[in-house]
Amino acid sequence: MGNEVADRSGQRVTAADVARAAGVSRATVSYVLNDTPHQKIPAATRDRVREAAARLGYAPSAAARTLSRGRSDVVLYLLPPHLRLNTQFGDMLEHLSAALAEAGLTLVIHPWSRDLRPVTAIWSALSPVAVLAQHLDVDEVRSMHDAGVQLVHSTFTAGDALSRWVHNVQDDICRQQVEALAAAGHRQLAYGMPEDDRLRSEIELRRDGVLRACADLGLPRPVISAIPTEVEGAAAIIDGWRAARRPVTGLCAYDDPTALTMLAALRDRGLAAPGDLAVIGVYDIPTARLAQPPLTTIAIDSQAQARHAASVLIRQLDGKPALRRPGPHVTRLVARDTI
Protein backbone atom coordinates (compact mmCIF):
# COMPACT_ATOMS: atom_id res chain seq x y z
CA MET A 1 0.00 0.00 0.00
CA GLY A 2 2.89 2.33 0.67
CA ASN A 3 4.06 2.06 -2.96
CA GLU A 4 0.54 2.68 -4.23
CA VAL A 5 0.44 5.99 -2.41
CA ALA A 6 4.01 6.86 -3.25
CA ASP A 7 3.18 6.57 -6.96
CA ARG A 8 0.93 9.60 -6.48
CA SER A 9 3.91 11.82 -5.60
CA GLY A 10 3.33 15.35 -6.78
CA GLN A 11 -0.45 14.98 -6.41
CA ARG A 12 -2.58 15.95 -3.45
CA VAL A 13 -2.99 13.16 -0.91
CA THR A 14 -6.67 12.26 -0.58
CA ALA A 15 -8.84 10.65 2.08
CA ALA A 16 -8.91 7.55 -0.13
CA ASP A 17 -5.11 7.33 0.14
CA VAL A 18 -5.33 7.50 3.92
CA ALA A 19 -8.08 4.87 3.94
CA ARG A 20 -5.95 2.46 1.85
CA ALA A 21 -2.87 3.04 4.01
CA ALA A 22 -4.83 2.47 7.23
CA GLY A 23 -6.91 -0.41 5.87
CA VAL A 24 -10.23 1.26 6.64
CA SER A 25 -13.09 2.87 4.73
CA ARG A 26 -13.13 6.51 3.61
CA ALA A 27 -16.07 7.06 5.95
CA THR A 28 -13.96 5.90 8.88
CA VAL A 29 -11.20 8.32 7.88
CA SER A 30 -13.74 11.14 7.80
CA TYR A 31 -15.22 10.18 11.19
CA VAL A 32 -11.79 9.98 12.85
CA LEU A 33 -10.19 13.09 11.41
CA ASN A 34 -13.31 15.21 11.97
CA ASP A 35 -13.87 13.84 15.49
CA THR A 36 -17.44 12.98 14.54
CA PRO A 37 -19.37 12.23 17.75
CA HIS A 38 -21.28 9.01 18.52
CA GLN A 39 -19.06 6.82 16.32
CA LYS A 40 -17.93 3.55 17.95
CA ILE A 41 -14.47 3.29 16.43
CA PRO A 42 -11.79 1.40 18.42
CA ALA A 43 -8.91 3.47 19.74
CA ALA A 44 -6.42 1.33 17.82
CA THR A 45 -8.23 2.09 14.56
CA ARG A 46 -8.30 5.80 15.35
CA ASP A 47 -4.56 5.73 16.04
CA ARG A 48 -3.92 3.87 12.78
CA VAL A 49 -5.89 6.46 10.78
CA ARG A 50 -4.16 9.42 12.41
CA GLU A 51 -0.73 7.80 11.93
CA ALA A 52 -1.44 7.20 8.24
CA ALA A 53 -2.70 10.76 7.76
CA ALA A 54 0.39 12.20 9.44
CA ARG A 55 2.78 9.94 7.50
CA LEU A 56 1.20 10.84 4.17
CA GLY A 57 0.91 14.54 4.99
CA TYR A 58 -2.84 14.50 4.44
CA ALA A 59 -4.76 17.75 4.89
CA PRO A 60 -8.50 17.92 4.11
CA SER A 61 -9.42 20.38 1.37
CA ALA A 62 -11.36 23.50 2.26
CA ALA A 63 -14.39 22.09 0.45
CA ALA A 64 -14.19 18.85 2.42
CA ARG A 65 -13.91 20.70 5.71
CA THR A 66 -16.91 22.81 4.79
CA LEU A 67 -19.00 19.73 3.98
CA SER A 68 -18.01 17.91 7.16
CA ARG A 69 -18.55 20.88 9.47
CA GLY A 70 -21.56 22.36 7.75
CA ARG A 71 -19.76 25.67 7.26
CA SER A 72 -16.47 27.08 6.04
CA ASP A 73 -13.68 27.70 8.54
CA VAL A 74 -12.27 30.72 6.66
CA VAL A 75 -12.53 34.22 8.11
CA LEU A 76 -11.56 36.72 5.40
CA TYR A 77 -9.98 40.03 6.42
CA LEU A 78 -10.04 42.59 3.62
CA LEU A 79 -7.00 44.76 4.23
CA PRO A 80 -7.06 48.29 2.77
CA PRO A 81 -3.79 48.74 0.83
CA HIS A 82 -3.23 52.14 2.43
CA LEU A 83 -3.46 50.84 5.99
CA ARG A 84 -0.26 51.43 7.89
CA LEU A 85 0.97 48.00 8.96
CA ASN A 86 2.70 49.34 12.05
CA THR A 87 3.91 46.99 14.75
CA GLN A 88 0.70 47.33 16.76
CA PHE A 89 -1.61 46.46 13.88
CA GLY A 90 0.59 43.61 12.69
CA ASP A 91 0.64 42.20 16.22
CA MET A 92 -3.15 42.53 16.42
CA LEU A 93 -3.62 40.49 13.24
CA GLU A 94 -1.23 37.83 14.53
CA HIS A 95 -3.13 37.57 17.81
CA LEU A 96 -6.48 37.55 15.98
CA SER A 97 -5.29 34.67 13.82
CA ALA A 98 -4.23 32.71 16.90
CA ALA A 99 -7.49 33.39 18.76
CA LEU A 100 -9.62 32.33 15.80
CA ALA A 101 -7.47 29.22 15.31
CA GLU A 102 -8.37 28.10 18.83
CA ALA A 103 -11.97 27.94 17.60
CA GLY A 104 -11.01 26.03 14.45
CA LEU A 105 -11.17 29.10 12.22
CA THR A 106 -8.54 30.22 9.70
CA LEU A 107 -7.84 33.92 9.20
CA VAL A 108 -7.04 34.82 5.59
CA ILE A 109 -5.77 38.37 5.00
CA HIS A 110 -6.18 39.79 1.51
CA PRO A 111 -5.39 43.36 0.35
CA TRP A 112 -8.41 44.92 -1.29
CA SER A 113 -9.42 48.19 -2.88
CA ARG A 114 -12.41 48.90 -5.11
CA ASP A 115 -9.95 50.52 -7.51
CA LEU A 116 -8.20 47.18 -8.00
CA ARG A 117 -10.98 44.60 -8.27
CA PRO A 118 -14.57 43.94 -7.17
CA VAL A 119 -14.83 42.52 -3.68
CA THR A 120 -16.97 39.68 -5.09
CA ALA A 121 -13.93 38.34 -6.94
CA ILE A 122 -12.15 37.77 -3.63
CA TRP A 123 -14.75 36.38 -1.27
CA SER A 124 -16.43 34.17 -3.86
CA ALA A 125 -13.12 32.37 -4.46
CA LEU A 126 -12.72 31.57 -0.76
CA SER A 127 -16.31 30.89 0.39
CA PRO A 128 -15.63 32.35 3.86
CA VAL A 129 -17.89 31.95 6.85
CA ALA A 130 -17.16 35.58 7.80
CA VAL A 131 -15.81 38.69 6.12
CA LEU A 132 -14.16 41.53 8.06
CA ALA A 133 -13.54 44.89 6.43
CA GLN A 134 -13.37 48.59 7.15
CA HIS A 135 -15.70 49.85 4.43
CA LEU A 136 -18.40 47.81 2.69
CA ASP A 137 -21.52 49.30 1.17
CA VAL A 138 -25.03 47.95 1.65
CA ASP A 139 -25.10 46.11 -1.68
CA GLU A 140 -21.76 44.40 -0.99
CA VAL A 141 -22.95 43.22 2.41
CA ARG A 142 -26.27 42.01 1.00
CA SER A 143 -24.60 40.02 -1.79
CA MET A 144 -22.37 38.25 0.71
CA HIS A 145 -25.27 37.32 2.96
CA ASP A 146 -27.31 36.16 -0.04
CA ALA A 147 -24.43 33.89 -1.07
CA GLY A 148 -24.26 32.29 2.37
CA VAL A 149 -21.57 34.28 4.14
CA GLN A 150 -22.76 33.98 7.71
CA LEU A 151 -21.19 37.10 9.21
CA VAL A 152 -20.13 40.35 7.55
CA HIS A 153 -18.48 43.07 9.66
CA SER A 154 -17.71 46.53 8.30
CA THR A 155 -16.05 48.69 10.97
CA PHE A 156 -16.93 52.13 9.67
CA THR A 157 -20.28 51.39 8.04
CA ALA A 158 -21.97 49.11 10.57
CA GLY A 159 -23.50 49.56 13.98
CA ASP A 160 -22.92 46.10 15.44
CA ALA A 161 -21.40 45.35 18.83
CA LEU A 162 -17.87 44.98 17.49
CA SER A 163 -18.04 48.28 15.58
CA ARG A 164 -19.32 50.09 18.67
CA TRP A 165 -16.46 48.68 20.74
CA VAL A 166 -13.88 49.69 18.10
CA HIS A 167 -15.28 53.22 18.17
CA ASN A 168 -15.14 53.23 21.98
CA VAL A 169 -11.45 52.28 21.83
CA GLN A 170 -10.83 55.29 19.58
CA ASP A 171 -12.66 57.50 22.08
CA ASP A 172 -10.49 56.11 24.89
CA ILE A 173 -7.34 56.97 22.93
CA CYS A 174 -8.44 60.57 22.39
CA ARG A 175 -9.66 61.03 25.95
CA GLN A 176 -6.34 59.83 27.38
CA GLN A 177 -4.40 62.12 25.04
CA VAL A 178 -6.43 65.17 26.03
CA GLU A 179 -6.42 64.32 29.74
CA ALA A 180 -2.63 63.90 29.76
CA LEU A 181 -2.12 67.31 28.16
CA ALA A 182 -4.72 69.00 30.37
CA ALA A 183 -3.15 67.51 33.50
CA ALA A 184 0.13 69.17 32.49
CA GLY A 185 -1.63 72.56 32.32
CA HIS A 186 -2.28 72.82 28.58
CA ARG A 187 -5.59 74.31 27.47
CA GLN A 188 -5.28 75.27 23.82
CA LEU A 189 -4.69 72.00 22.03
CA ALA A 190 -4.39 70.94 18.42
CA TYR A 191 -5.26 67.72 16.64
CA GLY A 192 -2.61 66.89 14.05
CA MET A 193 -3.56 64.45 11.29
CA PRO A 194 -1.73 63.01 8.27
CA GLU A 195 -2.38 64.41 4.80
CA ASP A 196 -3.84 61.16 3.51
CA ASP A 197 -7.41 61.17 2.25
CA ARG A 198 -7.46 57.37 2.24
CA LEU A 199 -7.36 57.45 6.04
CA ARG A 200 -10.34 59.81 6.21
CA SER A 201 -12.63 57.59 8.31
CA GLU A 202 -9.97 56.83 10.91
CA ILE A 203 -8.77 60.44 10.96
CA GLU A 204 -12.28 61.81 11.43
CA LEU A 205 -13.05 59.29 14.17
CA ARG A 206 -10.01 60.47 16.15
CA ARG A 207 -10.73 64.12 15.37
CA ASP A 208 -14.26 63.81 16.73
CA GLY A 209 -12.92 62.02 19.80
CA VAL A 210 -10.51 64.86 20.54
CA LEU A 211 -13.29 67.42 20.05
CA ARG A 212 -15.54 65.57 22.53
CA ALA A 213 -12.77 65.11 25.08
CA CYS A 214 -11.88 68.82 25.00
CA ALA A 215 -15.54 69.79 25.37
CA ASP A 216 -15.99 67.38 28.29
CA LEU A 217 -13.04 68.98 30.11
CA GLY A 218 -14.18 72.53 29.36
CA LEU A 219 -11.20 73.25 27.12
CA PRO A 220 -11.35 75.58 24.09
CA ARG A 221 -12.12 73.96 20.77
CA PRO A 222 -8.88 72.39 19.50
CA VAL A 223 -7.21 73.56 16.31
CA ILE A 224 -7.52 70.94 13.55
CA SER A 225 -4.46 70.79 11.28
CA ALA A 226 -3.24 68.50 8.51
CA ILE A 227 0.46 67.83 9.06
CA PRO A 228 2.74 67.59 6.01
CA THR A 229 5.25 64.76 5.99
CA GLU A 230 8.21 67.05 5.20
CA VAL A 231 9.84 68.95 8.04
CA GLU A 232 9.59 72.44 6.53
CA GLY A 233 5.85 72.10 5.97
CA ALA A 234 5.32 70.80 9.50
CA ALA A 235 7.45 73.62 10.89
CA ALA A 236 5.25 76.15 9.09
CA ILE A 237 2.24 74.69 10.91
CA ILE A 238 4.04 75.24 14.22
CA ASP A 239 4.83 78.83 13.21
CA GLY A 240 1.13 79.45 12.65
CA TRP A 241 0.15 77.92 15.97
CA ARG A 242 2.66 80.03 17.88
CA ALA A 243 1.58 83.24 16.13
CA ALA A 244 -2.12 82.74 16.87
CA ARG A 245 -4.01 84.93 19.35
CA ARG A 246 -4.38 81.84 21.52
CA PRO A 247 -1.18 79.85 20.83
CA VAL A 248 -1.34 76.08 20.71
CA THR A 249 0.72 74.52 23.51
CA GLY A 250 -0.28 70.84 23.26
CA LEU A 251 -0.66 68.48 20.30
CA CYS A 252 -2.76 65.32 20.05
CA ALA A 253 -1.16 63.58 17.08
CA TYR A 254 -3.13 61.04 15.05
CA ASP A 255 -0.27 58.57 15.40
CA ASP A 256 3.38 58.30 16.37
CA PRO A 257 4.77 59.02 12.87
CA THR A 258 2.85 62.31 12.84
CA ALA A 259 4.15 63.12 16.32
CA LEU A 260 7.73 62.31 15.31
CA THR A 261 7.41 64.63 12.31
CA MET A 262 6.41 67.44 14.65
CA LEU A 263 9.34 66.75 16.98
CA ALA A 264 11.66 67.08 13.97
CA ALA A 265 9.89 70.31 12.96
CA LEU A 266 10.40 71.73 16.45
CA ARG A 267 14.14 71.02 16.23
CA ASP A 268 14.21 72.69 12.81
CA ARG A 269 12.94 75.88 14.44
CA GLY A 270 15.31 75.64 17.39
CA LEU A 271 12.42 74.63 19.64
CA ALA A 272 11.79 71.53 21.73
CA ALA A 273 9.07 69.49 23.40
CA PRO A 274 7.58 69.84 25.89
CA GLY A 275 8.63 73.42 26.69
CA ASP A 276 7.59 74.93 23.37
CA LEU A 277 4.97 72.35 22.40
CA ALA A 278 3.83 69.26 24.29
CA VAL A 279 3.28 66.30 21.98
CA ILE A 280 1.52 62.96 22.43
CA GLY A 281 1.21 60.20 19.83
CA VAL A 282 -0.60 56.88 19.44
CA TYR A 283 0.59 53.25 19.06
CA ASP A 284 3.95 53.30 20.90
CA ILE A 285 5.89 52.18 17.84
CA PRO A 286 9.51 51.06 18.52
CA THR A 287 11.01 54.38 17.40
CA ALA A 288 8.84 56.35 19.85
CA ARG A 289 11.15 55.58 22.76
CA LEU A 290 14.20 56.45 20.64
CA ALA A 291 12.96 59.94 19.74
CA GLN A 292 14.67 63.03 21.14
CA PRO A 293 13.08 63.58 23.55
CA PRO A 294 11.39 60.15 23.98
CA LEU A 295 7.79 60.41 22.82
CA THR A 296 4.85 60.24 25.20
CA THR A 297 2.16 58.15 23.54
CA ILE A 298 -0.88 55.91 23.94
CA ALA A 299 -0.23 52.17 23.69
CA ILE A 300 -2.85 49.64 22.64
CA ASP A 301 -2.89 46.08 24.01
CA SER A 302 -3.08 44.28 20.68
CA GLN A 303 -3.53 40.85 22.24
CA ALA A 304 -6.51 41.91 24.38
CA GLN A 305 -7.93 43.79 21.40
CA ALA A 306 -7.67 40.73 19.16
CA ARG A 307 -9.00 38.24 21.69
CA HIS A 308 -12.06 40.37 22.37
CA ALA A 309 -12.74 40.80 18.66
CA ALA A 310 -12.38 37.04 18.15
CA SER A 311 -14.73 36.26 21.04
CA VAL A 312 -17.40 38.59 19.63
CA LEU A 313 -17.10 37.05 16.16
CA ILE A 314 -17.17 33.47 17.45
CA ARG A 315 -20.27 34.12 19.57
CA GLN A 316 -22.02 35.56 16.53
CA LEU A 317 -21.03 32.61 14.35
CA ASP A 318 -22.29 30.21 17.02
CA GLY A 319 -25.62 32.04 17.17
CA LYS A 320 -25.11 33.21 20.75
CA PRO A 321 -26.36 36.61 21.94
CA ALA A 322 -23.86 39.45 22.31
CA LEU A 323 -22.34 39.90 25.75
CA ARG A 324 -24.01 42.64 27.75
CA ARG A 325 -20.84 43.74 29.51
CA PRO A 326 -18.65 46.28 27.72
CA GLY A 327 -15.46 45.19 26.03
CA PRO A 328 -12.09 45.48 27.78
CA HIS A 329 -10.10 48.69 28.09
CA VAL A 330 -7.08 48.14 25.88
CA THR A 331 -5.36 51.54 25.91
CA ARG A 332 -2.83 53.01 28.34
CA LEU A 333 -0.72 56.12 28.65
CA VAL A 334 3.03 55.64 28.11
CA ALA A 335 4.49 58.67 29.88
CA ARG A 336 7.85 59.76 28.54
CA ASP A 337 9.36 63.21 28.00
CA THR A 338 7.25 65.15 25.49
CA ILE A 339 4.58 66.31 27.95
mmCIF file of C-alpha atoms in Angstrom, residues 121-286:
data_model
loop_
_atom_site.group_PDB
_atom_site.id
_atom_site.type_symbol
_atom_site.label_atom_id
_atom_site.label_comp_id
_atom_site.label_asym_id
_atom_site.label_seq_id
_atom_site.Cartn_x
_atom_site.Cartn_y
_atom_site.Cartn_z
ATOM 1 C CA ALA A 121 -13.931 38.336 -6.939
ATOM 2 C CA ILE A 122 -12.147 37.767 -3.628
ATOM 3 C CA TRP A 123 -14.748 36.377 -1.266
ATOM 4 C CA SER A 124 -16.432 34.173 -3.862
ATOM 5 C CA ALA A 125 -13.123 32.374 -4.460
ATOM 6 C CA LEU A 126 -12.721 31.569 -0.763
ATOM 7 C CA SER A 127 -16.312 30.888 0.391
ATOM 8 C CA PRO A 128 -15.632 32.348 3.857
ATOM 9 C CA VAL A 129 -17.895 31.954 6.852
ATOM 10 C CA ALA A 130 -17.161 35.579 7.802
ATOM 11 C CA VAL A 131 -15.806 38.692 6.124
ATOM 12 C CA LEU A 132 -14.159 41.525 8.059
ATOM 13 C CA ALA A 133 -13.543 44.890 6.427
ATOM 14 C CA GLN A 134 -13.367 48.595 7.148
ATOM 15 C CA HIS A 135 -15.701 49.849 4.428
ATOM 16 C CA LEU A 136 -18.397 47.812 2.692
ATOM 17 C CA ASP A 137 -21.522 49.300 1.168
ATOM 18 C CA VAL A 138 -25.034 47.949 1.653
ATOM 19 C CA ASP A 139 -25.099 46.113 -1.680
ATOM 20 C CA GLU A 140 -21.764 44.399 -0.988
ATOM 21 C CA VAL A 141 -22.949 43.216 2.411
ATOM 22 C CA ARG A 142 -26.266 42.006 0.997
ATOM 23 C CA SER A 143 -24.605 40.023 -1.792
ATOM 24 C CA MET A 144 -22.366 38.254 0.715
ATOM 25 C CA HIS A 145 -25.266 37.319 2.958
ATOM 26 C CA ASP A 146 -27.308 36.164 -0.039
ATOM 27 C CA ALA A 147 -24.426 33.890 -1.072
ATOM 28 C CA GLY A 148 -24.265 32.286 2.366
ATOM 29 C CA VAL A 149 -21.566 34.285 4.137
ATOM 30 C CA GLN A 150 -22.759 33.984 7.714
ATOM 31 C CA LEU A 151 -21.189 37.102 9.209
ATOM 32 C CA VAL A 152 -20.125 40.355 7.554
ATOM 33 C CA HIS A 153 -18.481 43.066 9.660
ATOM 34 C CA SER A 154 -17.706 46.533 8.302
ATOM 35 C CA THR A 155 -16.050 48.686 10.972
ATOM 36 C CA PHE A 156 -16.930 52.128 9.666
ATOM 37 C CA THR A 157 -20.285 51.392 8.041
ATOM 38 C CA ALA A 158 -21.966 49.105 10.567
ATOM 39 C CA GLY A 159 -23.505 49.557 13.982
ATOM 40 C CA ASP A 160 -22.918 46.097 15.437
ATOM 41 C CA ALA A 161 -21.396 45.349 18.834
ATOM 42 C CA LEU A 162 -17.872 44.977 17.491
ATOM 43 C CA SER A 163 -18.042 48.281 15.583
ATOM 44 C CA ARG A 164 -19.318 50.092 18.669
ATOM 45 C CA TRP A 165 -16.465 48.682 20.737
ATOM 46 C CA VAL A 166 -13.877 49.693 18.105
ATOM 47 C CA HIS A 167 -15.278 53.223 18.173
ATOM 48 C CA ASN A 168 -15.135 53.232 21.980
ATOM 49 C CA VAL A 169 -11.451 52.277 21.827
ATOM 50 C CA GLN A 170 -10.827 55.289 19.578
ATOM 51 C CA ASP A 171 -12.656 57.503 22.075
ATOM 52 C CA ASP A 172 -10.487 56.112 24.895
ATOM 53 C CA ILE A 173 -7.337 56.973 22.926
ATOM 54 C CA CYS A 174 -8.436 60.567 22.395
ATOM 55 C CA ARG A 175 -9.658 61.031 25.954
ATOM 56 C CA GLN A 176 -6.341 59.829 27.377
ATOM 57 C CA GLN A 177 -4.400 62.120 25.044
ATOM 58 C CA VAL A 178 -6.431 65.173 26.033
ATOM 59 C CA GLU A 179 -6.419 64.316 29.744
ATOM 60 C CA ALA A 180 -2.627 63.899 29.760
ATOM 61 C CA LEU A 181 -2.119 67.310 28.155
ATOM 62 C CA ALA A 182 -4.724 68.998 30.366
ATOM 63 C CA ALA A 183 -3.152 67.506 33.496
ATOM 64 C CA ALA A 184 0.129 69.172 32.487
ATOM 65 C CA GLY A 185 -1.626 72.561 32.315
ATOM 66 C CA HIS A 186 -2.284 72.823 28.584
ATOM 67 C CA ARG A 187 -5.587 74.315 27.473
ATOM 68 C CA GLN A 188 -5.285 75.270 23.818
ATOM 69 C CA LEU A 189 -4.692 72.005 22.035
ATOM 70 C CA ALA A 190 -4.395 70.944 18.421
ATOM 71 C CA TYR A 191 -5.256 67.721 16.643
ATOM 72 C CA GLY A 192 -2.613 66.887 14.046
ATOM 73 C CA MET A 193 -3.557 64.451 11.287
ATOM 74 C CA PRO A 194 -1.730 63.015 8.268
ATOM 75 C CA GLU A 195 -2.377 64.412 4.802
ATOM 76 C CA ASP A 196 -3.842 61.158 3.509
ATOM 77 C CA ASP A 197 -7.409 61.172 2.245
ATOM 78 C CA ARG A 198 -7.460 57.370 2.236
ATOM 79 C CA LEU A 199 -7.361 57.453 6.042
ATOM 80 C CA ARG A 200 -10.342 59.805 6.207
ATOM 81 C CA SER A 201 -12.631 57.588 8.311
ATOM 82 C CA GLU A 202 -9.970 56.830 10.913
ATOM 83 C CA ILE A 203 -8.771 60.436 10.962
ATOM 84 C CA GLU A 204 -12.283 61.812 11.428
ATOM 85 C CA LEU A 205 -13.045 59.286 14.165
ATOM 86 C CA ARG A 206 -10.014 60.468 16.154
ATOM 87 C CA ARG A 207 -10.732 64.120 15.367
ATOM 88 C CA ASP A 208 -14.260 63.809 16.729
ATOM 89 C CA GLY A 209 -12.922 62.015 19.799
ATOM 90 C CA VAL A 210 -10.507 64.860 20.544
ATOM 91 C CA LEU A 211 -13.291 67.422 20.053
ATOM 92 C CA ARG A 212 -15.538 65.570 22.526
ATOM 93 C CA ALA A 213 -12.774 65.113 25.081
ATOM 94 C CA CYS A 214 -11.884 68.817 25.002
ATOM 95 C CA ALA A 215 -15.535 69.790 25.367
ATOM 96 C CA ASP A 216 -15.990 67.385 28.290
ATOM 97 C CA LEU A 217 -13.040 68.979 30.108
ATOM 98 C CA GLY A 218 -14.183 72.535 29.363
ATOM 99 C CA LEU A 219 -11.203 73.253 27.118
ATOM 100 C CA PRO A 220 -11.350 75.577 24.092
ATOM 101 C CA ARG A 221 -12.118 73.959 20.771
ATOM 102 C CA PRO A 222 -8.879 72.391 19.496
ATOM 103 C CA VAL A 223 -7.214 73.561 16.307
ATOM 104 C CA ILE A 224 -7.519 70.941 13.545
ATOM 105 C CA SER A 225 -4.464 70.792 11.275
ATOM 106 C CA ALA A 226 -3.241 68.504 8.508
ATOM 107 C CA ILE A 227 0.458 67.831 9.065
ATOM 108 C CA PRO A 228 2.737 67.594 6.013
ATOM 109 C CA THR A 229 5.254 64.765 5.989
ATOM 110 C CA GLU A 230 8.208 67.049 5.197
ATOM 111 C CA VAL A 231 9.836 68.952 8.045
ATOM 112 C CA GLU A 232 9.592 72.441 6.534
ATOM 113 C CA GLY A 233 5.855 72.104 5.968
ATOM 114 C CA ALA A 234 5.316 70.801 9.496
ATOM 115 C CA ALA A 235 7.451 73.616 10.894
ATOM 116 C CA ALA A 236 5.247 76.150 9.086
ATOM 117 C CA ILE A 237 2.241 74.689 10.914
ATOM 118 C CA ILE A 238 4.044 75.239 14.225
ATOM 119 C CA ASP A 239 4.829 78.828 13.211
ATOM 120 C CA GLY A 240 1.130 79.451 12.649
ATOM 121 C CA TRP A 241 0.153 77.915 15.965
ATOM 122 C CA ARG A 242 2.660 80.029 17.885
ATOM 123 C CA ALA A 243 1.581 83.237 16.133
ATOM 124 C CA ALA A 244 -2.124 82.744 16.866
ATOM 125 C CA ARG A 245 -4.007 84.932 19.346
ATOM 126 C CA ARG A 246 -4.376 81.843 21.515
ATOM 127 C CA PRO A 247 -1.180 79.853 20.827
ATOM 128 C CA VAL A 248 -1.344 76.079 20.710
ATOM 129 C CA THR A 249 0.719 74.523 23.506
ATOM 130 C CA GLY A 250 -0.280 70.844 23.265
ATOM 131 C CA LEU A 251 -0.657 68.478 20.304
ATOM 132 C CA CYS A 252 -2.760 65.317 20.049
ATOM 133 C CA ALA A 253 -1.155 63.578 17.076
ATOM 134 C CA TYR A 254 -3.127 61.037 15.045
ATOM 135 C CA ASP A 255 -0.266 58.568 15.397
ATOM 136 C CA ASP A 256 3.377 58.298 16.373
ATOM 137 C CA PRO A 257 4.770 59.018 12.868
ATOM 138 C CA THR A 258 2.852 62.310 12.841
ATOM 139 C CA ALA A 259 4.145 63.116 16.324
ATOM 140 C CA LEU A 260 7.732 62.311 15.307
ATOM 141 C CA THR A 261 7.412 64.629 12.310
ATOM 142 C CA MET A 262 6.409 67.441 14.651
ATOM 143 C CA LEU A 263 9.343 66.753 16.980
ATOM 144 C CA ALA A 264 11.658 67.085 13.973
ATOM 145 C CA ALA A 265 9.888 70.308 12.960
ATOM 146 C CA LEU A 266 10.405 71.728 16.448
ATOM 147 C CA ARG A 267 14.139 71.016 16.229
ATOM 148 C CA ASP A 268 14.211 72.685 12.807
ATOM 149 C CA ARG A 269 12.936 75.879 14.438
ATOM 150 C CA GLY A 270 15.309 75.644 17.391
ATOM 151 C CA LEU A 271 12.420 74.628 19.642
ATOM 152 C CA ALA A 272 11.789 71.529 21.732
ATOM 153 C CA ALA A 273 9.070 69.490 23.401
ATOM 154 C CA PRO A 274 7.580 69.842 25.894
ATOM 155 C CA GLY A 275 8.625 73.416 26.693
ATOM 156 C CA ASP A 276 7.589 74.931 23.372
ATOM 157 C CA LEU A 277 4.971 72.348 22.398
ATOM 158 C CA ALA A 278 3.829 69.262 24.294
ATOM 159 C CA VAL A 279 3.279 66.296 21.980
ATOM 160 C CA ILE A 280 1.517 62.956 22.428
ATOM 161 C CA GLY A 281 1.208 60.196 19.830
ATOM 162 C CA VAL A 282 -0.602 56.878 19.436
ATOM 163 C CA TYR A 283 0.588 53.246 19.065
ATOM 164 C CA ASP A 284 3.949 53.301 20.903
ATOM 165 C CA ILE A 285 5.895 52.180 17.838
ATOM 166 C CA PRO A 286 9.513 51.056 18.518
#
